[in-house]
Every structure is written in structure tokens, then in C-alpha cells.
Tab-separated table of C-alpha atoms and ligand atoms in Angstrom:
chain	number	residue	atom	x	y	z
E	468	MET	CA	33.483	18.393	20.373
E	469	THR	CA	29.916	16.703	20.291
E	470	THR	CA	30.331	13.672	17.884
E	471	PHE	CA	28.189	10.697	16.202
E	472	GLU	CA	29.016	7.655	15.546
E	473	PRO	CA	30.725	6.555	11.942
E	474	GLY	CA	27.220	4.842	11.113
E	475	PHE	CA	25.059	7.841	12.020
E	476	LEU	CA	23.193	8.857	8.690
E	477	TRP	CA	22.761	12.195	8.041
E	478	GLY	CA	20.029	13.157	5.401
E	479	ALA	CA	18.046	16.097	4.163
E	480	ALA	CA	14.276	15.565	3.171
E	481	THR	CA	11.497	16.853	0.683
E	482	SER	CA	8.094	15.677	-0.541
E	483	SER	CA	6.741	15.559	-4.052
E	484	TYR	CA	4.070	17.874	-4.345
E	485	GLN	CA	6.474	20.395	-2.243
E	486	ILE	CA	9.441	20.244	-4.957
E	487	GLU	CA	8.325	18.374	-7.918
E	488	GLY	CA	6.393	20.539	-10.137
E	489	ALA	CA	5.282	19.042	-13.684
E	490	VAL	CA	1.870	18.394	-12.292
E	491	ALA	CA	0.584	17.334	-15.597
E	492	GLU	CA	3.561	15.399	-16.908
E	493	ASP	CA	4.215	11.862	-18.165
E	494	GLY	CA	0.724	10.794	-17.227
E	495	ARG	CA	0.369	12.341	-13.749
E	496	LEU	CA	-3.194	13.077	-12.693
E	497	PRO	CA	-4.540	15.782	-10.036
E	498	SER	CA	-4.411	14.914	-6.761
E	499	ILE	CA	-6.395	16.362	-3.568
E	500	TRP	CA	-3.449	18.763	-3.461
E	501	ASP	CA	-4.065	20.181	-6.966
E	502	THR	CA	-8.006	20.420	-6.319
E	503	PHE	CA	-7.407	22.336	-2.861
E	504	CYS	CA	-5.033	24.645	-4.758
E	505	ALA	CA	-7.261	25.221	-7.496
E	506	THR	CA	-10.272	26.041	-4.862
E	507	PRO	CA	-9.881	30.086	-3.973
E	508	GLY	CA	-8.893	31.184	-0.612
E	509	LYS	CA	-7.194	27.544	0.418
E	510	VAL	CA	-3.566	28.820	0.020
E	511	ASP	CA	-1.995	32.029	0.666
E	512	ASN	CA	-1.476	34.158	-2.290
E	513	GLY	CA	-3.057	31.472	-4.426
E	514	ASP	CA	0.022	29.583	-4.613
E	515	SER	CA	0.334	25.899	-5.905
E	516	GLY	CA	2.456	23.177	-6.521
E	517	ALA	CA	2.292	23.417	-10.234
E	518	VAL	CA	5.856	24.119	-10.759
E	519	ALA	CA	7.117	24.369	-7.151
E	520	ALA	CA	11.009	23.996	-7.204
E	521	ASP	CA	10.705	22.145	-10.572
E	522	HIS	CA	12.643	18.892	-9.141
E	523	TYR	CA	11.185	16.755	-11.895
E	524	HIS	CA	13.436	18.378	-14.404
E	525	ARG	CA	16.196	19.710	-12.175
E	526	TYR	CA	16.835	16.563	-10.024
E	527	PRO	CA	20.170	15.933	-11.645
E	528	GLU	CA	21.551	19.553	-10.008
E	529	ASP	CA	19.892	18.885	-6.928
E	530	VAL	CA	21.590	15.357	-6.399
E	531	ALA	CA	24.742	17.130	-7.168
E	532	ILE	CA	24.046	19.681	-4.467
E	533	MET	CA	23.423	16.513	-2.057
E	534	ARG	CA	26.740	15.450	-3.125
E	535	GLU	CA	28.405	18.670	-2.312
E	536	LEU	CA	26.571	19.094	1.215
E	537	GLY	CA	27.621	14.874	1.764
E	538	LEU	CA	24.426	13.901	2.574
E	539	GLY	CA	24.453	10.092	3.394
E	540	ALA	CA	20.724	9.576	2.404
E	541	TYR	CA	17.719	11.831	0.734
E	542	ARG	CA	14.409	11.740	2.037
E	543	PHE	CA	12.026	12.376	-0.854
E	544	SER	CA	8.489	10.786	-1.227
E	545	ILE	CA	6.851	9.452	-4.190
E	546	ALA	CA	3.692	10.814	-5.975
E	547	TRP	CA	0.792	8.443	-5.746
E	548	PRO	CA	-0.785	10.151	-8.678
E	549	ARG	CA	2.165	10.048	-10.833
E	550	VAL	CA	2.303	6.175	-10.365
E	551	GLN	CA	-1.347	5.113	-10.496
E	552	PRO	CA	-2.607	8.385	-11.721
E	553	LEU	CA	-6.435	7.149	-10.717
E	554	GLY	CA	-5.087	5.451	-7.563
E	555	SER	CA	-5.833	2.292	-8.593
E	556	GLY	CA	-5.551	-0.078	-11.681
E	557	ALA	CA	-2.208	-0.587	-13.691
E	558	ALA	CA	0.827	1.623	-13.261
E	559	ASN	CA	2.343	4.350	-15.184
E	560	GLU	CA	5.615	3.428	-16.045
E	561	ARG	CA	6.083	6.908	-17.426
E	562	GLY	CA	5.397	8.011	-13.946
E	563	LEU	CA	7.919	5.056	-12.702
E	564	ASP	CA	10.655	6.010	-14.425
E	565	PHE	CA	11.142	9.169	-12.887
E	566	TYR	CA	11.813	7.795	-9.787
E	567	ARG	CA	13.971	4.935	-11.472
E	568	ARG	CA	15.826	7.772	-12.707
E	569	LEU	CA	16.386	9.664	-8.996
E	570	VAL	CA	17.063	6.725	-7.361
E	571	ASP	CA	19.918	5.516	-9.606
E	572	THR	CA	21.080	8.976	-9.912
E	573	LEU	CA	21.529	9.322	-5.739
E	574	LEU	CA	22.992	5.388	-5.923
E	575	ASP	CA	25.427	6.849	-8.343
E	576	ASN	CA	26.684	9.527	-6.122
E	577	ASP	CA	26.596	7.343	-3.183
E	578	ILE	CA	23.421	8.728	-1.526
E	579	GLN	CA	21.093	6.033	0.031
E	580	PRO	CA	17.460	6.603	-1.445
E	581	TRP	CA	14.907	6.756	1.564
E	582	PRO	CA	11.514	7.156	-0.176
E	583	THR	CA	8.059	7.474	1.615
E	584	LEU	CA	5.250	6.299	-0.013
E	585	TYR	CA	2.762	8.822	0.962
E	586	HIS	CA	3.277	12.399	1.645
E	587	TRP	CA	-0.219	13.915	1.297
E	588	ASP	CA	-0.755	13.306	-2.267
E	589	LEU	CA	-3.738	11.095	-2.589
E	590	PRO	CA	-5.028	10.618	-6.198
E	591	GLN	CA	-8.371	12.638	-6.758
E	592	PRO	CA	-10.251	9.780	-7.893
E	593	LEU	CA	-9.920	8.104	-4.313
E	594	GLU	CA	-11.279	11.137	-2.467
E	595	ASP	CA	-14.153	10.884	-4.756
E	596	ALA	CA	-14.656	7.739	-3.675
E	597	GLY	CA	-14.955	8.984	0.140
E	598	GLY	CA	-10.825	9.249	0.987
E	599	TRP	CA	-9.120	8.188	3.988
E	600	PRO	CA	-12.385	7.688	6.043
E	601	GLU	CA	-13.050	5.224	3.842
E	602	ARG	CA	-11.666	1.349	4.273
E	603	ASP	CA	-11.301	0.711	0.392
E	604	THR	CA	-8.390	3.672	0.538
E	605	ALA	CA	-6.184	1.503	2.626
E	606	LEU	CA	-6.755	-1.495	0.511
E	607	ARG	CA	-5.689	0.956	-2.383
E	608	PHE	CA	-2.731	2.022	-0.489
E	609	ALA	CA	-1.107	-1.374	-0.387
E	610	GLU	CA	-1.739	-2.126	-4.245
E	611	TYR	CA	0.068	1.102	-4.880
E	612	ALA	CA	3.053	-0.151	-2.230
E	613	GLN	CA	3.734	-3.308	-3.940
E	614	ILE	CA	3.639	-1.434	-7.404
E	615	VAL	CA	6.488	0.866	-6.133
E	616	HIS	CA	8.193	-1.738	-4.127
E	617	GLU	CA	8.038	-3.847	-6.915
E	618	ALA	CA	9.669	-1.353	-9.428
E	619	LEU	CA	12.339	0.103	-7.145
E	620	GLY	CA	12.683	-2.880	-4.542
E	621	ASP	CA	16.168	-3.952	-6.038
E	622	ARG	CA	17.945	-0.404	-5.132
E	623	VAL	CA	15.699	0.612	-2.269
E	624	ALA	CA	16.655	-0.655	1.466
E	625	HIS	CA	14.561	1.639	3.473
E	626	TRP	CA	11.193	2.488	2.779
E	627	THR	CA	8.338	4.862	4.722
E	628	THR	CA	4.967	4.237	4.158
E	629	LEU	CA	3.414	7.272	5.465
E	630	ASN	CA	4.272	10.936	6.669
E	631	GLU	CA	2.468	12.261	9.326
E	632	PRO	CA	-0.950	10.707	9.041
E	633	TRP	CA	-2.058	13.428	11.750
E	634	CYS	CA	-1.861	15.953	9.469
E	635	SER	CA	-3.539	13.613	6.699
E	636	ALA	CA	-6.148	12.707	9.168
E	637	PHE	CA	-6.856	15.880	11.213
E	638	LEU	CA	-5.810	18.713	9.204
E	639	GLY	CA	-7.573	16.748	5.891
E	640	TYR	CA	-10.737	16.115	7.207
E	641	ALA	CA	-11.403	17.816	10.908
E	642	THR	CA	-10.055	21.500	10.162
E	643	GLY	CA	-9.978	21.589	6.522
E	644	ARG	CA	-6.689	23.357	6.644
E	645	HIS	CA	-5.132	20.754	4.068
E	646	ALA	CA	-6.479	19.013	1.205
E	647	PRO	CA	-9.181	17.756	0.782
E	648	GLY	CA	-10.345	20.523	3.165
E	649	ARG	CA	-13.485	18.562	4.692
E	650	GLN	CA	-14.650	19.674	8.268
E	651	GLU	CA	-15.788	16.377	9.386
E	652	PRO	CA	-14.466	15.707	12.829
E	653	ALA	CA	-15.793	12.113	13.158
E	654	ALA	CA	-14.433	11.452	9.512
E	655	SER	CA	-11.513	12.192	10.720
E	656	ILE	CA	-10.886	9.650	13.494
E	657	ARG	CA	-12.143	6.982	10.492
E	658	ALA	CA	-9.234	8.670	8.331
E	659	ALA	CA	-6.833	7.916	11.041
E	660	HIS	CA	-7.544	4.251	11.532
E	661	HIS	CA	-7.763	3.924	7.740
E	662	LEU	CA	-4.173	5.558	6.973
E	663	LEU	CA	-2.731	3.035	10.100
E	664	LEU	CA	-4.541	-0.142	8.392
E	665	GLY	CA	-3.249	1.217	4.933
E	666	HIS	CA	0.694	1.191	6.618
E	667	GLY	CA	0.040	-2.297	7.952
E	668	LEU	CA	-1.324	-3.425	4.761
E	669	ALA	CA	1.513	-1.883	3.061
E	670	VAL	CA	4.110	-3.455	5.275
E	671	GLN	CA	2.751	-6.913	4.294
E	672	ALA	CA	2.764	-5.891	0.604
E	673	MET	CA	6.470	-5.285	0.981
E	674	PRO	CA	7.991	-8.440	2.256
E	675	ASP	CA	11.615	-8.610	3.096
E	676	ALA	CA	11.941	-4.657	2.581
E	677	ARG	CA	13.015	-2.448	5.723
E	678	VAL	CA	9.929	-0.526	6.509
E	679	GLY	CA	8.970	2.266	8.705
E	680	ILE	CA	6.472	4.979	9.238
E	681	THR	CA	6.963	8.557	10.333
E	682	LEU	CA	4.588	10.182	12.428
E	683	ASN	CA	5.141	14.237	13.844
E	684	LEU	CA	5.364	14.038	17.513
E	685	SER	CA	5.341	16.589	20.169
E	686	HIS	CA	6.254	17.165	23.838
E	687	VAL	CA	3.301	18.136	25.255
E	688	THR	CA	3.135	19.684	28.663
E	689	ALA	CA	0.583	21.539	30.775
E	690	GLY	CA	0.547	25.024	31.913
E	691	SER	CA	-0.003	24.328	35.289
E	692	ASN	CA	-0.218	21.628	38.110
E	693	ALA	CA	-3.835	21.978	38.111
E	694	ASP	CA	-5.883	18.671	37.679
E	695	GLU	CA	-7.777	20.146	34.717
E	696	ASP	CA	-4.635	21.414	32.934
E	697	VAL	CA	-2.769	18.074	33.492
E	698	ASP	CA	-5.926	16.797	31.917
E	699	ALA	CA	-5.728	18.810	28.918
E	700	ALA	CA	-2.283	17.780	28.290
E	701	ARG	CA	-3.246	14.213	28.513
E	702	ARG	CA	-5.886	14.756	25.852
E	703	ILE	CA	-3.372	16.413	23.449
E	704	ASP	CA	-0.527	13.986	24.118
E	705	GLY	CA	-3.593	11.322	23.436
E	706	MET	CA	-4.494	12.810	20.092
E	707	GLN	CA	-1.022	14.227	18.868
E	708	ASN	CA	1.142	11.137	19.911
E	709	ARG	CA	-0.339	8.067	21.340
E	710	ILE	CA	-3.375	7.587	19.202
E	711	PHE	CA	-0.721	6.672	16.543
E	712	LEU	CA	2.199	5.290	18.706
E	713	ASP	CA	-0.083	2.705	20.519
E	714	PRO	CA	-1.614	1.139	17.908
E	715	LEU	CA	1.496	0.761	15.983
E	716	LEU	CA	3.913	-0.299	18.767
E	717	LEU	CA	1.335	-1.814	21.344
E	718	ALA	CA	-1.111	-3.181	19.036
E	719	GLU	CA	-4.166	-1.243	20.996
E	720	TYR	CA	-5.960	2.516	20.748
E	721	PRO	CA	-5.248	4.011	24.119
E	722	ALA	CA	-8.228	3.548	26.340
E	723	ASP	CA	-8.308	7.311	27.812
E	724	VAL	CA	-8.327	8.378	24.147
E	725	MET	CA	-11.115	6.092	23.034
E	726	ARG	CA	-13.037	7.533	26.404
E	727	ASP	CA	-12.620	11.240	25.003
E	728	LEU	CA	-13.585	10.349	21.700
E	729	GLU	CA	-16.644	8.751	22.752
E	730	PRO	CA	-18.936	11.821	22.034
E	731	VAL	CA	-17.549	11.829	18.241
E	732	THR	CA	-17.154	7.917	17.542
E	733	ASP	CA	-17.651	4.439	18.894
E	734	PHE	CA	-14.592	2.992	16.798
E	735	GLY	CA	-17.151	0.476	15.129
E	736	PHE	CA	-14.910	0.768	11.954
E	737	VAL	CA	-12.449	-1.310	13.504
E	738	GLN	CA	-12.376	-4.585	12.350
E	739	GLU	CA	-11.098	-7.865	13.775
E	740	ASP	CA	-7.643	-8.379	13.242
E	741	ASP	CA	-6.938	-4.669	12.139
E	742	LEU	CA	-4.859	-3.694	15.267
E	743	LYS	CA	-2.878	-6.863	14.632
E	744	THR	CA	-2.099	-5.755	10.884
E	745	ILE	CA	-1.234	-2.299	12.115
E	746	ALA	CA	1.034	-3.357	14.840
E	747	ALA	CA	3.463	-5.582	12.104
E	748	PRO	CA	6.870	-5.251	13.211
E	749	ILE	CA	8.226	-2.309	11.893
E	750	ASP	CA	12.239	-1.596	11.592
E	751	PHE	CA	12.336	2.122	12.391
E	752	LEU	CA	10.118	4.972	13.572
E	753	GLY	CA	10.484	7.968	11.632
E	754	VAL	CA	10.248	11.288	14.305
E	755	ASN	CA	9.296	14.713	12.721
E	756	TYR	CA	10.023	17.180	15.403
E	757	TYR	CA	9.474	20.945	14.917
E	758	SER	CA	8.108	22.321	18.419
E	759	PRO	CA	6.840	21.501	21.978
E	760	MET	CA	3.404	22.030	23.008
E	761	LEU	CA	2.269	24.102	26.309
E	762	VAL	CA	-1.479	23.332	27.041
E	763	GLY	CA	-4.131	24.708	29.462
E	764	HIS	CA	-8.042	24.091	29.929
E	765	GLY	CA	-10.012	26.501	28.508
E	766	THR	CA	-13.817	27.263	28.883
E	767	GLU	CA	-14.838	27.566	25.173
E	768	ALA	CA	-14.723	25.014	22.461
E	769	ARG	CA	-13.221	26.194	19.159
E	770	PRO	CA	-12.745	24.000	15.907
E	771	SER	CA	-9.854	22.264	16.386
E	772	ALA	CA	-7.562	19.570	15.252
E	773	TYR	CA	-7.596	17.610	18.555
E	774	VAL	CA	-10.936	16.202	17.941
E	775	GLY	CA	-12.922	15.570	21.226
E	776	SER	CA	-10.544	18.126	23.005
E	777	GLU	CA	-11.997	21.488	21.398
E	778	HIS	CA	-11.796	23.152	24.748
E	779	VAL	CA	-8.158	22.835	25.488
E	780	GLN	CA	-6.451	26.001	24.762
E	781	HIS	CA	-2.872	26.252	23.525
E	782	LEU	CA	-0.530	28.835	25.519
E	783	ASP	CA	2.588	31.000	24.717
E	784	GLY	CA	5.498	29.030	26.249
E	785	GLY	CA	7.132	32.742	25.847
E	786	ARG	CA	10.151	31.210	23.580
E	787	ALA	CA	11.314	32.736	20.403
E	788	ARG	CA	9.709	31.467	17.289
E	789	THR	CA	10.509	30.811	13.841
E	790	SER	CA	8.926	32.806	11.148
E	791	ILE	CA	5.934	30.661	10.628
E	792	GLY	CA	5.317	30.609	14.809
E	793	TRP	CA	6.481	27.770	16.036
E	794	GLU	CA	8.183	27.988	19.410
E	795	ILE	CA	11.757	27.045	19.399
E	796	ASP	CA	12.844	24.293	22.033
E	797	PRO	CA	15.470	21.669	21.717
E	798	HIS	CA	14.803	20.396	24.930
E	799	GLY	CA	11.558	19.143	23.591
E	800	LEU	CA	13.536	16.919	21.047
E	801	LEU	CA	15.165	15.471	23.636
E	802	ASP	CA	12.301	15.200	26.163
E	803	LEU	CA	10.281	13.413	23.341
E	804	LEU	CA	13.090	11.133	22.269
E	805	LEU	CA	13.839	9.971	25.720
E	806	ARG	CA	10.157	9.250	26.215
E	807	LEU	CA	9.721	7.215	23.103
E	808	ASP	CA	12.840	5.131	24.063
E	809	ARG	CA	11.193	4.639	27.793
E	810	GLU	CA	7.699	3.751	26.447
E	811	TYR	CA	8.041	2.336	23.222
E	812	PRO	CA	11.590	0.486	23.377
E	813	ASP	CA	12.962	-1.771	20.602
E	814	VAL	CA	12.313	0.351	17.742
E	815	PRO	CA	15.539	1.995	16.211
E	816	LEU	CA	14.593	6.123	15.862
E	817	TYR	CA	15.421	8.507	13.211
E	818	VAL	CA	14.777	12.120	13.091
E	819	THR	CA	12.987	12.178	9.914
E	820	GLU	CA	12.500	15.846	9.824
E	821	ASN	CA	13.455	18.926	11.680
E	822	GLY	CA	14.101	22.580	10.512
E	823	ALA	CA	12.949	26.189	10.840
E	824	ALA	CA	11.289	28.465	8.479
E	825	PHE	CA	13.039	31.757	8.480
E	826	ASP	CA	12.098	35.152	6.256
E	827	ASP	CA	15.948	35.611	5.644
E	828	GLU	CA	17.733	34.319	2.833
E	829	VAL	CA	21.024	33.294	2.235
E	830	HIS	CA	22.478	34.427	5.446
E	831	ASP	CA	20.309	32.063	7.770
E	832	ALA	CA	21.882	32.681	11.175
E	833	GLY	CA	18.464	31.614	12.637
E	834	ARG	CA	18.315	28.340	11.015
E	835	VAL	CA	21.944	27.561	11.965
E	836	ALA	CA	21.416	28.102	15.503
E	837	TYR	CA	17.867	26.182	15.359
E	838	LEU	CA	19.302	23.045	13.635
E	839	ASP	CA	22.304	23.276	16.114
E	840	GLY	CA	20.469	23.389	18.856
E	841	HIS	CA	18.380	20.366	18.157
E	842	VAL	CA	21.369	18.128	16.643
E	843	ARG	CA	22.794	18.583	20.207
E	844	ALA	CA	20.042	17.286	21.835
E	845	CYS	CA	20.227	14.300	19.314
E	846	ALA	CA	23.768	13.669	20.590
E	847	GLU	CA	22.547	14.265	24.059
E	848	ALA	CA	19.611	11.499	23.576
E	849	ILE	CA	22.452	9.038	22.027
E	850	SER	CA	24.885	9.662	25.192
E	851	ARG	CA	21.744	8.742	27.614
E	852	GLY	CA	21.114	5.256	25.510
E	853	VAL	CA	18.496	6.386	23.323
E	854	ALA	CA	18.608	3.948	20.044
E	855	LEU	CA	18.582	7.099	17.489
E	856	LYS	CA	20.482	6.193	14.162
E	857	GLY	CA	20.096	9.244	11.826
E	858	TYR	CA	18.701	12.624	11.424
E	859	PHE	CA	17.154	14.368	8.397
E	860	ALA	CA	17.083	18.257	7.989
E	861	TRP	CA	13.962	19.623	6.787
E	862	SER	CA	14.217	20.889	3.896
E	863	LEU	CA	17.180	20.489	1.136
E	864	LEU	CA	15.485	23.109	-0.919
E	865	ASP	CA	12.840	26.221	-0.425
E	866	ASN	CA	8.995	24.814	-1.216
E	867	PHE	CA	5.924	24.708	-1.599
E	868	GLU	CA	4.613	25.197	2.540
E	869	TRP	CA	0.935	23.559	1.620
E	870	SER	CA	-1.418	26.308	2.911
E	871	PHE	CA	1.296	29.090	3.459
E	872	GLY	CA	2.263	28.619	-0.001
E	873	TYR	CA	5.830	29.938	-0.921
E	874	ALA	CA	5.760	32.296	2.004
E	875	GLN	CA	7.631	30.156	4.331
E	876	ARG	CA	10.961	29.007	3.580
E	877	PHE	CA	12.556	25.947	5.129
E	878	GLY	CA	15.435	24.886	2.647
E	879	LEU	CA	19.163	24.690	3.503
E	880	VAL	CA	19.178	26.044	-0.236
E	881	HIS	CA	17.325	29.000	-1.147
E	882	VAL	CA	15.366	28.573	-4.567
E	883	ASP	CA	14.719	31.552	-6.530
E	884	TYR	CA	11.027	30.884	-8.053
E	885	ASP	CA	11.218	33.122	-10.946
E	886	THR	CA	14.528	31.650	-12.209
E	887	GLN	CA	14.768	28.334	-10.298
E	888	ARG	CA	18.564	29.299	-9.355
E	889	ARG	CA	19.523	27.115	-6.132
E	890	THR	CA	22.110	29.052	-3.306
E	891	PRO	CA	22.893	26.783	-0.672
E	892	LYS	CA	22.388	28.866	2.518
E	893	ASP	CA	24.845	29.400	5.445
E	894	SER	CA	22.816	26.880	6.837
E	895	ALA	CA	23.837	24.391	4.012
E	896	ARG	CA	27.671	25.006	4.682
E	897	TRP	CA	27.130	24.543	8.418
E	898	TYR	CA	25.454	21.074	7.871
E	899	ALA	CA	28.170	20.114	5.637
E	900	GLY	CA	30.469	20.868	7.980
E	901	VAL	CA	28.887	18.582	10.562
E	902	ILE	CA	28.559	16.143	8.184
E	903	ARG	CA	32.251	15.939	7.384
E	904	ARG	CA	33.224	15.996	10.964
E	905	GLY	CA	30.627	13.900	11.917
E	906	GLY	CA	29.811	16.005	14.741
E	907	LEU	CA	29.647	19.624	16.205
Y	939	IFM	O1	6.828	21.374	5.072
Y	939	IFM	C1	6.349	20.160	6.237
Y	939	IFM	C2	6.275	18.926	5.288
Y	939	IFM	O2	5.652	18.512	4.694
Y	939	IFM	C3	5.739	18.029	6.535
Y	939	IFM	N1	6.432	18.405	8.111
Y	939	IFM	C4	6.582	19.697	8.379
Y	939	IFM	C5	6.869	20.321	7.218
Y	939	IFM	C6	7.061	22.027	7.720
Y	939	IFM	O3	5.508	22.322	7.965
């Protein structure tokens, strides 16, 4: 049997726009995702998060499910457009009240609330003013963080500032595959910096809180030992992992990444002390891992989220894939955790998302196998000395999978979107067993 220490935290994760629905209730105003979904052709099937899993009204039932699963923590995100509908100014108390009710219900059920302040739903007025490429958005984010912390800080112990700034910056502003749908590579680098700055300023705005950030990281390898393939892997590792890890944990942008980006930007937007602000000590690093990356040199440049490295090709590693098309490789998670421990020691790690989309419904053997393999990788990492403190499955519920709409299901719990009926899948029962036994 593979066991974890008794204090190891077992959780599940969701995010506001993906599950809440109720987009026009209690004073919430549109975010960039409401606007993006309303733009024809942006989201498969014309789907939107307008109703989603109706968690805004059904959270008591959802917390009861969490309790049945035995979750120690629930990672959710707070919708900025509920709390500050215009992205600045006074707080909307009715919006905050929803999170007060949710947090209290979690605590009544012995489940630790793990809120994330930003999981991509930027208030539309802030995008109208330029969005994350503008420095002011970082200042507004810190103001919002302070409001939420003042409202919930007495009941919430662990805070996460941002979820996956890579997606916000590069899918939002380089490829345009995510809201706000802009295709402006140079602006995407400014966005990445201002997201990081917003994180650092938010850490300052929440004194005495235990704060972390969640990054979507990958284990990147080269398709061959040829110099140009090895260089391709260095570039993608730089733009996926180190462009966030280095400023946060080493207080610098990686020199090779800055060189790669010379044709795009001179980093003139980085002001004195920004890196000091960004590298404020954090209490934990959240790691979202789904799939590894195998890359090689290509001759043709194509529009890409990997700004400055548009010629790099993404190769097929020959492994089985989930229904969303991502290769399955638990070993990639082990390699990633070992690497983080080696190159960025001293920061406790949590796997804040890991999971799989499969088309099947309640009998989801593929998801059970996926989760089993990745939880084993976590155990192996811990046995090799990695300070991994917890694991959150993505996702508690089937939900709105961004530009894929509702077609991709990641939930441990099936949601019938016509009736909103929740049905725990086999993977939910499997996960409850893991939690109960403290291992596999
Ligand atoms: O659904 C997303 C989530 O919002 C962020 N991380 C990846 C998940 C699966 O794509």
C-alpha cells in the first residue's frame, strides 16, 4: 500500500465562471468571459457559463457531496465581477455574501476553504481600459485582493492569488483562444509581467495571510539530442515554466528567455522594484499538471502561445490521450516535482489541479487510471524528498471547459446540464477511498 502522511491535504478544485452560473445576479456584471462567450465562433457550440453547474444556488448540495467524499479542502475561485463589478471602487456586499455563505458552509463541514482570487474572470471595464497589458490592472487587482481578504480573512487560512497566469497572458492575448481573444504577442508579454506584479502587490495587500500562486507547469523534453531540438525544448521550458518561476522565486527573468523575446519586446515595462515585489516570499507554490510536452525544431513559424518561439513544433509522444487530446504521462508529474524541488527549493508544493477529460459518464475507468497513476507519482516524489503537502483533483464537478464549452467533462461528479442532477462517478468513489485510507 502507498500511504501519505496523515496531514497530507486531499482536495478537489473548481473555478467561479466554470460552475457558478448566475452571471447577472446580486449585482454581478460581465467579465471578459461573458463577452467572449457572446462573440460568435469563440466557444464551441456557442456555450457560455451563464448557467454552468448552477453552483451559485446549489452550493449546499455540492458541499454535502464534498463531505461525503471526505475532502479536507475545497479549492474554488472568487469572481472579481461579483465582488467589484466594475473592477474598481466599492465592494458589492451581495457578491461577497455568496462567498461568506460558501466559506461558512465549508467550515461547518470541516472542509478547509482554499480560495483563488483570480481564475480568469476579469471585469469587462478593466479590459476596456486595456486589460492585463496595462500596469493599472495589477494595481486594481491588489485593491480587490484587499477587499476579499478583509471580508474573509478571519475564516480563510490559505489564499491563492492567480490561477495559471500563463493562460491569462498567452491564450488571452497572444493566440486569442481565451478571453479577451486578442492576438497581440507583444502585449501578451506585458500581460504576463502585470499578472506577476498583481500577484506581488496582492501579497502585500494581505498581510499575515498564508499566500501562494498556482502555475500550470509542464515537463518539457526534446524530440532528439540534435542541438536545434534541445534548443526548442529550452525555449518552451522558458516560456511555459521559467518565465513565471524565476521572477517569483529567484527575483529575475531568465536571461535566455529575454534574449529569445528580443524581437518582440525590450521588457521596458519592468519598473524598478517590480521584481522585488513579485518575489515577495510565498507560503506555497500550486502546481497544475495535466500532460508533458515533447518538442522539436520546425522550419515554419505558426501563430503560437509560445511567443518568440513560433517555429517550435509540438511532437506526438505516442502515449494514450484523454478526450481533450492531452497525452497521459504520470512520470512527467514526478519529473516536474523533482525538478521544482531541485531548482526552486524551500517552497512547499501543492498539486492544485490534476485530472482528465473523458467522454464516458458515470463509469469512468479511464479517469480512475489517470488519477491513480498521478497520485502514485506524488507518493514517489514525496518518498524522494519533495515537500509536497497536498493534492487537489480537477475537477469536483463537470463544468464549462472554456473554449471547449460543455463538451469536455473533467468532473469526479457527473452533472446533467438539463436537470442539474449530480451523480458521483466511479472516480469519486475511488477518490473517497484514497482519502479514507490515506493512500492507495
Ligand atoms: O478547466 C481548466 C481550469 O480552469 C484550469 N486548468 C486546466 C483545467 C482543464 O483544462
